[in-house]
PDB file of C-alpha atoms in Angstrom:
ATOM      1  CA  MET A  76      -6.710   9.643 -20.878  1.00  0.00           C
ATOM      2  CA  LYS A  77      -6.747   9.907 -17.098  1.00  0.00           C
ATOM      3  CA  ARG A  78      -3.622  11.172 -15.335  1.00  0.00           C
ATOM      4  CA  ILE A  79      -2.901   9.655 -11.916  1.00  0.00           C
ATOM      5  CA  GLY A  80      -0.351  11.130  -9.532  1.00  0.00           C
ATOM      6  CA  CYS A  81       1.270   8.311  -7.531  1.00  0.00           C
ATOM      7  CA  PHE A  82       2.834   9.226  -4.166  1.00  0.00           C
ATOM      8  CA  HIS A  83       5.514   6.751  -3.065  1.00  0.00           C
ATOM      9  CA  ALA A  84       7.944   6.484  -0.151  1.00  0.00           C
ATOM     10  CA  HIS A  85      10.368   4.385  -2.192  1.00  0.00           C
ATOM     11  CA  TYR A  86      11.279   4.042  -5.869  1.00  0.00           C
ATOM     12  CA  SER A  87      10.729   0.281  -5.778  1.00  0.00           C
ATOM     13  CA  ASN A  88       6.954   0.819  -5.652  1.00  0.00           C
ATOM     14  CA  ILE A  89       6.855   2.434  -9.103  1.00  0.00           C
ATOM     15  CA  GLU A  90       7.193  -0.821 -11.030  1.00  0.00           C
ATOM     16  CA  HIS A  91       4.373  -2.453  -9.046  1.00  0.00           C
ATOM     17  CA  ILE A  92       1.894   0.301  -9.921  1.00  0.00           C
ATOM     18  CA  ASP A  93       3.053   0.500 -13.547  1.00  0.00           C
ATOM     19  CA  LYS A  94       2.488  -3.239 -13.912  1.00  0.00           C
ATOM     20  CA  ALA A  95      -0.875  -3.245 -12.166  1.00  0.00           C
ATOM     21  CA  LEU A  96      -2.308  -0.474 -14.365  1.00  0.00           C
ATOM     22  CA  GLN A  97      -0.530  -1.186 -17.648  1.00  0.00           C
ATOM     23  CA  ALA A  98      -3.735  -2.375 -19.306  1.00  0.00           C
ATOM     24  CA  PHE A  99      -5.474   0.979 -18.884  1.00  0.00           C
ATOM     25  CA  ASP A 100      -5.332   4.172 -20.893  1.00  0.00           C
ATOM     26  CA  ALA A 101      -3.849   6.193 -18.030  1.00  0.00           C
ATOM     27  CA  GLU A 102      -0.754   8.288 -17.538  1.00  0.00           C
ATOM     28  CA  LEU A 103       1.016   7.649 -14.244  1.00  0.00           C
ATOM     29  CA  VAL A 104       3.044  10.523 -12.796  1.00  0.00           C
ATOM     30  CA  HIS A 105       5.283   9.324  -9.977  1.00  0.00           C
ATOM     31  CA  PHE A 106       6.318  11.378  -6.936  1.00  0.00           C
ATOM     32  CA  VAL A 107       8.815   9.758  -4.561  1.00  0.00           C
ATOM     33  CA  ASP A 108       9.810  10.976  -1.086  1.00  0.00           C
ATOM     34  CA  PRO A 109      11.864   8.551   1.024  1.00  0.00           C
ATOM     35  CA  GLY A 110      12.856  11.259   3.503  1.00  0.00           C
ATOM     36  CA  LEU A 111      10.226  10.715   6.179  1.00  0.00           C
ATOM     37  CA  ASP A 112      11.097   7.084   6.619  1.00  0.00           C
ATOM     38  CA  ARG A 113      14.778   7.978   6.902  1.00  0.00           C
ATOM     39  CA  ILE A 114      14.269  10.483   9.728  1.00  0.00           C
ATOM     40  CA  LYS A 115      11.593   8.583  11.675  1.00  0.00           C
ATOM     41  CA  MET A 116      14.058   7.628  14.413  1.00  0.00           C
ATOM     42  CA  ASP A 117      15.224  11.199  15.063  1.00  0.00           C
ATOM     43  CA  ALA A 118      14.604  12.449  18.590  1.00  0.00           C
ATOM     44  CA  ASP A 119      12.489  15.385  17.411  1.00  0.00           C
ATOM     45  CA  PHE A 120      10.445  13.380  14.904  1.00  0.00           C
ATOM     46  CA  THR A 121       6.690  13.672  15.553  1.00  0.00           C
ATOM     47  CA  GLN A 122       3.396  12.650  14.000  1.00  0.00           C
ATOM     48  CA  GLU A 123       2.858  16.316  13.201  1.00  0.00           C
ATOM     49  CA  THR A 124       6.036  16.253  11.102  1.00  0.00           C
ATOM     50  CA  VAL A 125       4.652  13.395   9.015  1.00  0.00           C
ATOM     51  CA  GLU A 126       1.225  14.940   8.580  1.00  0.00           C
ATOM     52  CA  LYS A 127       2.588  18.362   7.601  1.00  0.00           C
ATOM     53  CA  LYS A 128       4.935  16.937   4.979  1.00  0.00           C
ATOM     54  CA  VAL A 129       2.403  14.479   3.552  1.00  0.00           C
ATOM     55  CA  MET A 130      -0.282  17.125   3.239  1.00  0.00           C
ATOM     56  CA  GLU A 131       2.150  19.569   1.600  1.00  0.00           C
ATOM     57  CA  THR A 132       3.141  16.947  -0.951  1.00  0.00           C
ATOM     58  CA  LEU A 133      -0.461  15.944  -1.658  1.00  0.00           C
ATOM     59  CA  ALA A 134      -1.319  19.597  -2.268  1.00  0.00           C
ATOM     60  CA  TRP A 135       1.643  19.874  -4.643  1.00  0.00           C
ATOM     61  CA  ILE A 136       0.628  16.733  -6.557  1.00  0.00           C
ATOM     62  CA  ALA A 137      -2.968  17.958  -6.794  1.00  0.00           C
ATOM     63  CA  SER A 138      -1.701  21.158  -8.423  1.00  0.00           C
ATOM     64  CA  CYS A 139       0.196  19.238 -11.122  1.00  0.00           C
ATOM     65  CA  HIS A 140      -2.797  18.703 -13.422  1.00  0.00           C
ATOM     66  CA  VAL A 141      -3.641  15.157 -12.318  1.00  0.00           C
ATOM     67  CA  ASP A 142      -7.139  13.653 -12.209  1.00  0.00           C
ATOM     68  CA  ALA A 143      -6.553  11.587  -9.071  1.00  0.00           C
ATOM     69  CA  ILE A 144      -3.884  10.782  -6.492  1.00  0.00           C
ATOM     70  CA  LEU A 145      -2.883   7.279  -5.424  1.00  0.00           C
ATOM     71  CA  ILE A 146      -0.955   7.056  -2.132  1.00  0.00           C
ATOM     72  CA  THR A 147       1.061   3.836  -2.242  1.00  0.00           C
ATOM     73  CA  CYS A 148       2.815   4.049   1.145  1.00  0.00           C
ATOM     74  CA  THR A 149       0.954   2.812   4.222  1.00  0.00           C
ATOM     75  CA  PHE A 150       3.100   5.134   6.353  1.00  0.00           C
ATOM     76  CA  PHE A 151       1.631   8.059   4.400  1.00  0.00           C
ATOM     77  CA  THR A 152      -1.938   6.762   4.206  1.00  0.00           C
ATOM     78  CA  ALA A 153      -2.069   6.462   7.996  1.00  0.00           C
ATOM     79  CA  VAL A 154      -1.976  10.252   8.392  1.00  0.00           C
ATOM     80  CA  PHE A 155      -4.384  11.115   5.571  1.00  0.00           C
ATOM     81  CA  ASP A 156      -7.959  11.450   6.786  1.00  0.00           C
ATOM     82  CA  ALA A 157     -10.359  12.146   3.946  1.00  0.00           C
ATOM     83  CA  GLU A 158     -12.928  13.422   6.448  1.00  0.00           C
ATOM     84  CA  HIS A 159     -10.680  16.321   7.467  1.00  0.00           C
ATOM     85  CA  HIS A 160      -8.526  16.919   4.382  1.00  0.00           C
ATOM     86  CA  ARG A 161     -10.416  17.920   1.257  1.00  0.00           C
ATOM     87  CA  PHE A 162      -8.980  17.929  -2.251  1.00  0.00           C
ATOM     88  CA  PRO A 163     -10.665  18.810  -5.560  1.00  0.00           C
ATOM     89  CA  ILE A 164      -9.723  15.371  -6.948  1.00  0.00           C
ATOM     90  CA  PRO A 165     -10.029  11.817  -5.561  1.00  0.00           C
ATOM     91  CA  VAL A 166      -7.252  10.729  -3.201  1.00  0.00           C
ATOM     92  CA  ILE A 167      -7.046   6.925  -3.109  1.00  0.00           C
ATOM     93  CA  LYS A 168      -5.199   4.967  -0.451  1.00  0.00           C
ATOM     94  CA  ILE A 169      -3.391   1.825  -1.627  1.00  0.00           C
ATOM     95  CA  ASP A 170      -4.918  -0.007   1.355  1.00  0.00           C
ATOM     96  CA  GLU A 171      -8.535   0.405   0.293  1.00  0.00           C
ATOM     97  CA  PRO A 172      -8.765  -2.461  -2.243  1.00  0.00           C
ATOM     98  CA  LEU A 173      -6.992  -4.780   0.220  1.00  0.00           C
ATOM     99  CA  PHE A 174      -9.309  -3.723   3.056  1.00  0.00           C
ATOM    100  CA  GLU A 175     -12.291  -4.499   0.849  1.00  0.00           C
ATOM    101  CA  ALA A 176     -10.895  -7.956   0.090  1.00  0.00           C
ATOM    102  CA  ILE A 177     -10.305  -8.622   3.797  1.00  0.00           C
ATOM    103  CA  CYS A 178     -13.887  -7.634   4.580  1.00  0.00           C
ATOM    104  CA  GLN A 179     -15.072 -10.408   2.253  1.00  0.00           C
ATOM    105  CA  VAL A 180     -13.071 -13.130   4.054  1.00  0.00           C
ATOM    106  CA  ASN A 181     -14.988 -15.427   6.375  1.00  0.00           C
ATOM    107  CA  GLN A 182     -12.061 -16.599   8.489  1.00  0.00           C
ATOM    108  CA  PRO A 183      -9.511 -15.122  10.897  1.00  0.00           C
ATOM    109  CA  VAL A 184      -7.086 -12.773   9.144  1.00  0.00           C
ATOM    110  CA  VAL A 185      -3.435 -12.114   9.840  1.00  0.00           C
ATOM    111  CA  VAL A 186      -2.038  -8.922   8.347  1.00  0.00           C
ATOM    112  CA  ALA A 187       1.720  -9.130   7.763  1.00  0.00           C
ATOM    113  CA  PHE A 188       3.988  -6.084   7.882  1.00  0.00           C
ATOM    114  CA  THR A 189       7.684  -5.408   7.340  1.00  0.00           C
ATOM    115  CA  ASN A 190       7.663  -1.735   8.352  1.00  0.00           C
ATOM    116  CA  PRO A 191       6.913  -1.386  12.095  1.00  0.00           C
ATOM    117  CA  ASN A 192       5.863   2.237  11.669  1.00  0.00           C
ATOM    118  CA  THR A 193       2.825   1.287   9.589  1.00  0.00           C
ATOM    119  CA  VAL A 194       1.306  -1.385  11.825  1.00  0.00           C
ATOM    120  CA  THR A 195      -0.856   0.644  14.221  1.00  0.00           C
ATOM    121  CA  GLY A 196      -2.068   3.150  11.645  1.00  0.00           C
ATOM    122  CA  THR A 197      -2.961   0.510   9.066  1.00  0.00           C
ATOM    123  CA  MET A 198      -4.804  -1.723  11.527  1.00  0.00           C
ATOM    124  CA  ASN A 199      -6.789   1.253  12.822  1.00  0.00           C
ATOM    125  CA  GLN A 200      -7.732   2.141   9.263  1.00  0.00           C
ATOM    126  CA  LEU A 201      -8.744  -1.454   8.517  1.00  0.00           C
ATOM    127  CA  PHE A 202     -11.121  -1.596  11.479  1.00  0.00           C
ATOM    128  CA  ALA A 203     -12.530   1.837  10.637  1.00  0.00           C
ATOM    129  CA  TYR A 204     -13.055   0.793   6.999  1.00  0.00           C
ATOM    130  CA  ALA A 205     -14.821  -2.396   8.064  1.00  0.00           C
ATOM    131  CA  SER A 206     -16.986  -0.554  10.587  1.00  0.00           C
ATOM    132  CA  LYS A 207     -18.202   1.920   7.970  1.00  0.00           C
ATOM    133  CA  ARG A 208     -19.354  -1.030   5.878  1.00  0.00           C
ATOM    134  CA  GLY A 209     -21.047  -2.766   8.764  1.00  0.00           C
ATOM    135  CA  LYS A 210     -18.484  -5.555   8.786  1.00  0.00           C
ATOM    136  CA  GLU A 211     -16.669  -7.211  11.681  1.00  0.00           C
ATOM    137  CA  VAL A 212     -13.220  -8.538  10.871  1.00  0.00           C
ATOM    138  CA  ASP A 213     -11.194 -10.890  13.057  1.00  0.00           C
ATOM    139  CA  ALA A 214      -7.768  -9.520  12.148  1.00  0.00           C
ATOM    140  CA  LYS A 215      -4.432  -9.349  13.925  1.00  0.00           C
ATOM    141  CA  PRO A 216      -1.070  -7.970  12.772  1.00  0.00           C
ATOM    142  CA  VAL A 217       2.274  -9.748  12.600  1.00  0.00           C
ATOM    143  CA  LEU A 218       5.595  -7.964  12.029  1.00  0.00           C
ATOM    144  CA  LEU A 219       8.276  -9.647   9.931  1.00  0.00           C
ATOM    145  CA  GLU A 220      11.181  -8.193  11.838  1.00  0.00           C
ATOM    146  CA  ASN A 221      14.530  -7.175  10.367  1.00  0.00           C
ATOM    147  CA  THR A 222      13.268  -7.101   6.783  1.00  0.00           C
ATOM    148  CA  PHE A 223      12.257  -3.531   5.937  1.00  0.00           C
ATOM    149  CA  GLU A 224      15.825  -2.262   6.226  1.00  0.00           C
ATOM    150  CA  LEU A 225      16.730  -4.376   3.191  1.00  0.00           C
ATOM    151  CA  ILE A 226      14.329  -2.641   0.797  1.00  0.00           C
ATOM    152  CA  MET A 227      15.320   0.787   2.083  1.00  0.00           C
ATOM    153  CA  GLN A 228      18.955  -0.103   1.389  1.00  0.00           C
ATOM    154  CA  GLY A 229      18.140  -1.138  -2.167  1.00  0.00           C
ATOM    155  CA  ARG A 230      18.648  -4.854  -1.439  1.00  0.00           C
ATOM    156  CA  LYS A 231      15.438  -5.779  -3.208  1.00  0.00           C
ATOM    157  CA  SER A 232      16.141  -9.424  -4.083  1.00  0.00           C
ATOM    158  CA  GLU A 233      17.175 -10.194  -0.492  1.00  0.00           C
ATOM    159  CA  TYR A 234      14.056  -8.483   0.814  1.00  0.00           C
ATOM    160  CA  ILE A 235      11.733 -10.430  -1.479  1.00  0.00           C
ATOM    161  CA  ARG A 236      13.413 -13.750  -0.696  1.00  0.00           C
ATOM    162  CA  LEU A 237      13.330 -13.269   3.071  1.00  0.00           C
ATOM    163  CA  VAL A 238       9.768 -11.956   3.184  1.00  0.00           C
ATOM    164  CA  ALA A 239       8.550 -14.819   0.968  1.00  0.00           C
ATOM    165  CA  GLU A 240      10.226 -17.344   3.273  1.00  0.00           C
ATOM    166  CA  ARG A 241       8.593 -15.783   6.329  1.00  0.00           C
ATOM    167  CA  LEU A 242       5.160 -15.731   4.685  1.00  0.00           C
ATOM    168  CA  ILE A 243       5.454 -19.371   3.619  1.00  0.00           C
ATOM    169  CA  GLN A 244       6.522 -20.332   7.141  1.00  0.00           C
ATOM    170  CA  PHE A 245       3.599 -18.435   8.619  1.00  0.00           C
ATOM    171  CA  THR A 246       1.011 -20.147   6.418  1.00  0.00           C
ATOM    172  CA  ALA A 247       2.376 -23.526   7.490  1.00  0.00           C
ATOM    173  CA  GLU A 248       2.197 -22.593  11.169  1.00  0.00           C
ATOM    174  CA  ASN A 249      -1.265 -21.016  11.003  1.00  0.00           C
ATOM    175  CA  PRO A 250      -3.668 -23.255   9.063  1.00  0.00           C
ATOM    176  CA  GLY A 251      -7.165 -21.921   8.647  1.00  0.00           C
ATOM    177  CA  LYS A 252      -6.105 -18.282   8.707  1.00  0.00           C
ATOM    178  CA  TYR A 253      -6.122 -15.879   5.763  1.00  0.00           C
ATOM    179  CA  LEU A 254      -2.794 -14.106   5.338  1.00  0.00           C
ATOM    180  CA  ALA A 255      -2.564 -10.632   3.798  1.00  0.00           C
ATOM    181  CA  ALA A 256       0.588  -8.670   2.979  1.00  0.00           C
ATOM    182  CA  ALA A 257       0.023  -5.117   4.173  1.00  0.00           C
ATOM    183  CA  GLN A 258       2.599  -3.183   2.122  1.00  0.00           C
ATOM    184  CA  LEU A 259       3.064  -2.666  -1.600  1.00  0.00           C
ATOM    185  CA  SER A 260       6.737  -3.637  -1.379  1.00  0.00           C
ATOM    186  CA  MET A 261       5.626  -7.085  -0.200  1.00  0.00           C
ATOM    187  CA  VAL A 262       3.648  -7.903  -3.363  1.00  0.00           C
ATOM    188  CA  PRO A 263       6.348  -9.980  -5.153  1.00  0.00           C
ATOM    189  CA  ALA A 264       6.988 -11.975  -1.974  1.00  0.00           C
ATOM    190  CA  ALA A 265       3.256 -12.522  -1.442  1.00  0.00           C
ATOM    191  CA  GLN A 266       2.901 -13.802  -5.008  1.00  0.00           C
ATOM    192  CA  ILE A 267       5.815 -16.212  -4.519  1.00  0.00           C
ATOM    193  CA  ALA A 268       4.319 -17.497  -1.260  1.00  0.00           C
ATOM    194  CA  GLN A 269       0.938 -17.960  -2.916  1.00  0.00           C
ATOM    195  CA  ASN A 270       2.421 -19.903  -5.837  1.00  0.00           C
ATOM    196  CA  ARG A 271       4.453 -22.186  -3.576  1.00  0.00           C
ATOM    197  CA  THR A 272       1.723 -22.933  -1.048  1.00  0.00           C
ATOM    198  CA  ASN A 273      -1.343 -22.845  -3.343  1.00  0.00           C
ATOM    199  CA  LEU A 274      -2.974 -20.728  -0.648  1.00  0.00           C
ATOM    200  CA  ALA A 275      -4.381 -17.263  -1.195  1.00  0.00           C
ATOM    201  CA  VAL A 276      -2.104 -14.527   0.149  1.00  0.00           C
ATOM    202  CA  GLY A 277      -3.800 -11.159  -0.052  1.00  0.00           C
ATOM    203  CA  ASN A 278      -1.844  -8.239  -1.480  1.00  0.00           C
ATOM    204  CA  HIS A 279      -2.474  -4.773  -2.827  1.00  0.00           C
ATOM    205  CA  LEU A 280      -2.277  -5.578  -6.505  1.00  0.00           C
ATOM    206  CA  GLU A 281      -4.824  -8.408  -6.429  1.00  0.00           C
ATOM    207  CA  SER A 282      -7.744  -6.000  -6.624  1.00  0.00           C
ATOM    208  CA  LEU A 283      -6.161  -2.589  -7.285  1.00  0.00           C
ATOM    209  CA  ALA A 284      -6.763  -2.576 -11.036  1.00  0.00           C
ATOM    210  CA  ASP A 285     -10.476  -3.405 -10.798  1.00  0.00           C
ATOM    211  CA  TYR A 286     -10.910  -0.979  -7.905  1.00  0.00           C
ATOM    212  CA  LEU A 287      -9.383   1.966  -9.792  1.00  0.00           C
ATOM    213  CA  LYS A 288     -11.091   1.044 -13.042  1.00  0.00           C
ATOM    214  CA  GLU A 289     -14.485   1.350 -11.383  1.00  0.00           C
ATOM    215  CA  LEU A 290     -13.667   4.385  -9.255  1.00  0.00           C
ATOM    216  CA  LEU A 291     -12.008   6.458 -12.004  1.00  0.00           C
ATOM    217  CA  ASN A 292     -13.820   5.019 -15.030  1.00  0.00           C
ATOM    218  CA  LEU A 293     -10.537   3.941 -16.589  1.00  0.00           C
ATOM    219  CA  GLU A 294     -10.674   2.651 -20.144  1.00  0.00           C
ATOM    220  CA  VAL A 295      -8.715  -0.328 -21.392  1.00  0.00           C
ATOM    221  CA  ARG A 296      -5.758   0.699 -23.533  1.00  0.00           C
ATOM    222  CA  LYS A 297      -6.315   0.037 -27.224  1.00  0.00           C
ATOM    223  CA  GLU A 298      -3.658  -1.990 -29.027  1.00  0.00           C
ATOM    224  CA  HIS A 299      -1.989  -0.205 -31.940  1.00  0.00           C
TER     225      HIS A 299
END
């Protein structure tokens, strides 16, 4: 059985990962640190603060007898550069399966965010990912303002409802464009929007299971 350490910025992400990987014979060990997002508006808050804390936590998780690390927060993935930070186990960014899906789309892409602090970093990573694969993506971000505060306050149902409404509205106003939800917390809303519009709305869980199965050689859980 593979053991995967999952690094979250909010407890609400745990259920999404548990559900996505429930079919596999894997143990998920969850590590949650909401602190960085809570202090991001402090006057002395810097990018160095984020990087130092994220790298310290990744080193701690790596020491806890796990076979791989999955970073589920786009705020955290933005500061992790696999070219400069080496670990003895794979470190997987939640964005990677979604980036791969976007690279396969042959139409303009709009990447929707709720957390303003993840926009620049995630878009930079998307273009870098596409470039490494020799792909050109026509992608632009859109921020769903005044939504992220709801999930951070534990108002999950309100968050999902509002984000779903905004996504549905956006698909109606932008025909011919592929819409992708950029954060794990947006998955339920993206699924609602997809069901109501019958249009594909990209999200992290669409391809995460297959991506990790191939990368980590996960085996399907046997029924007892």
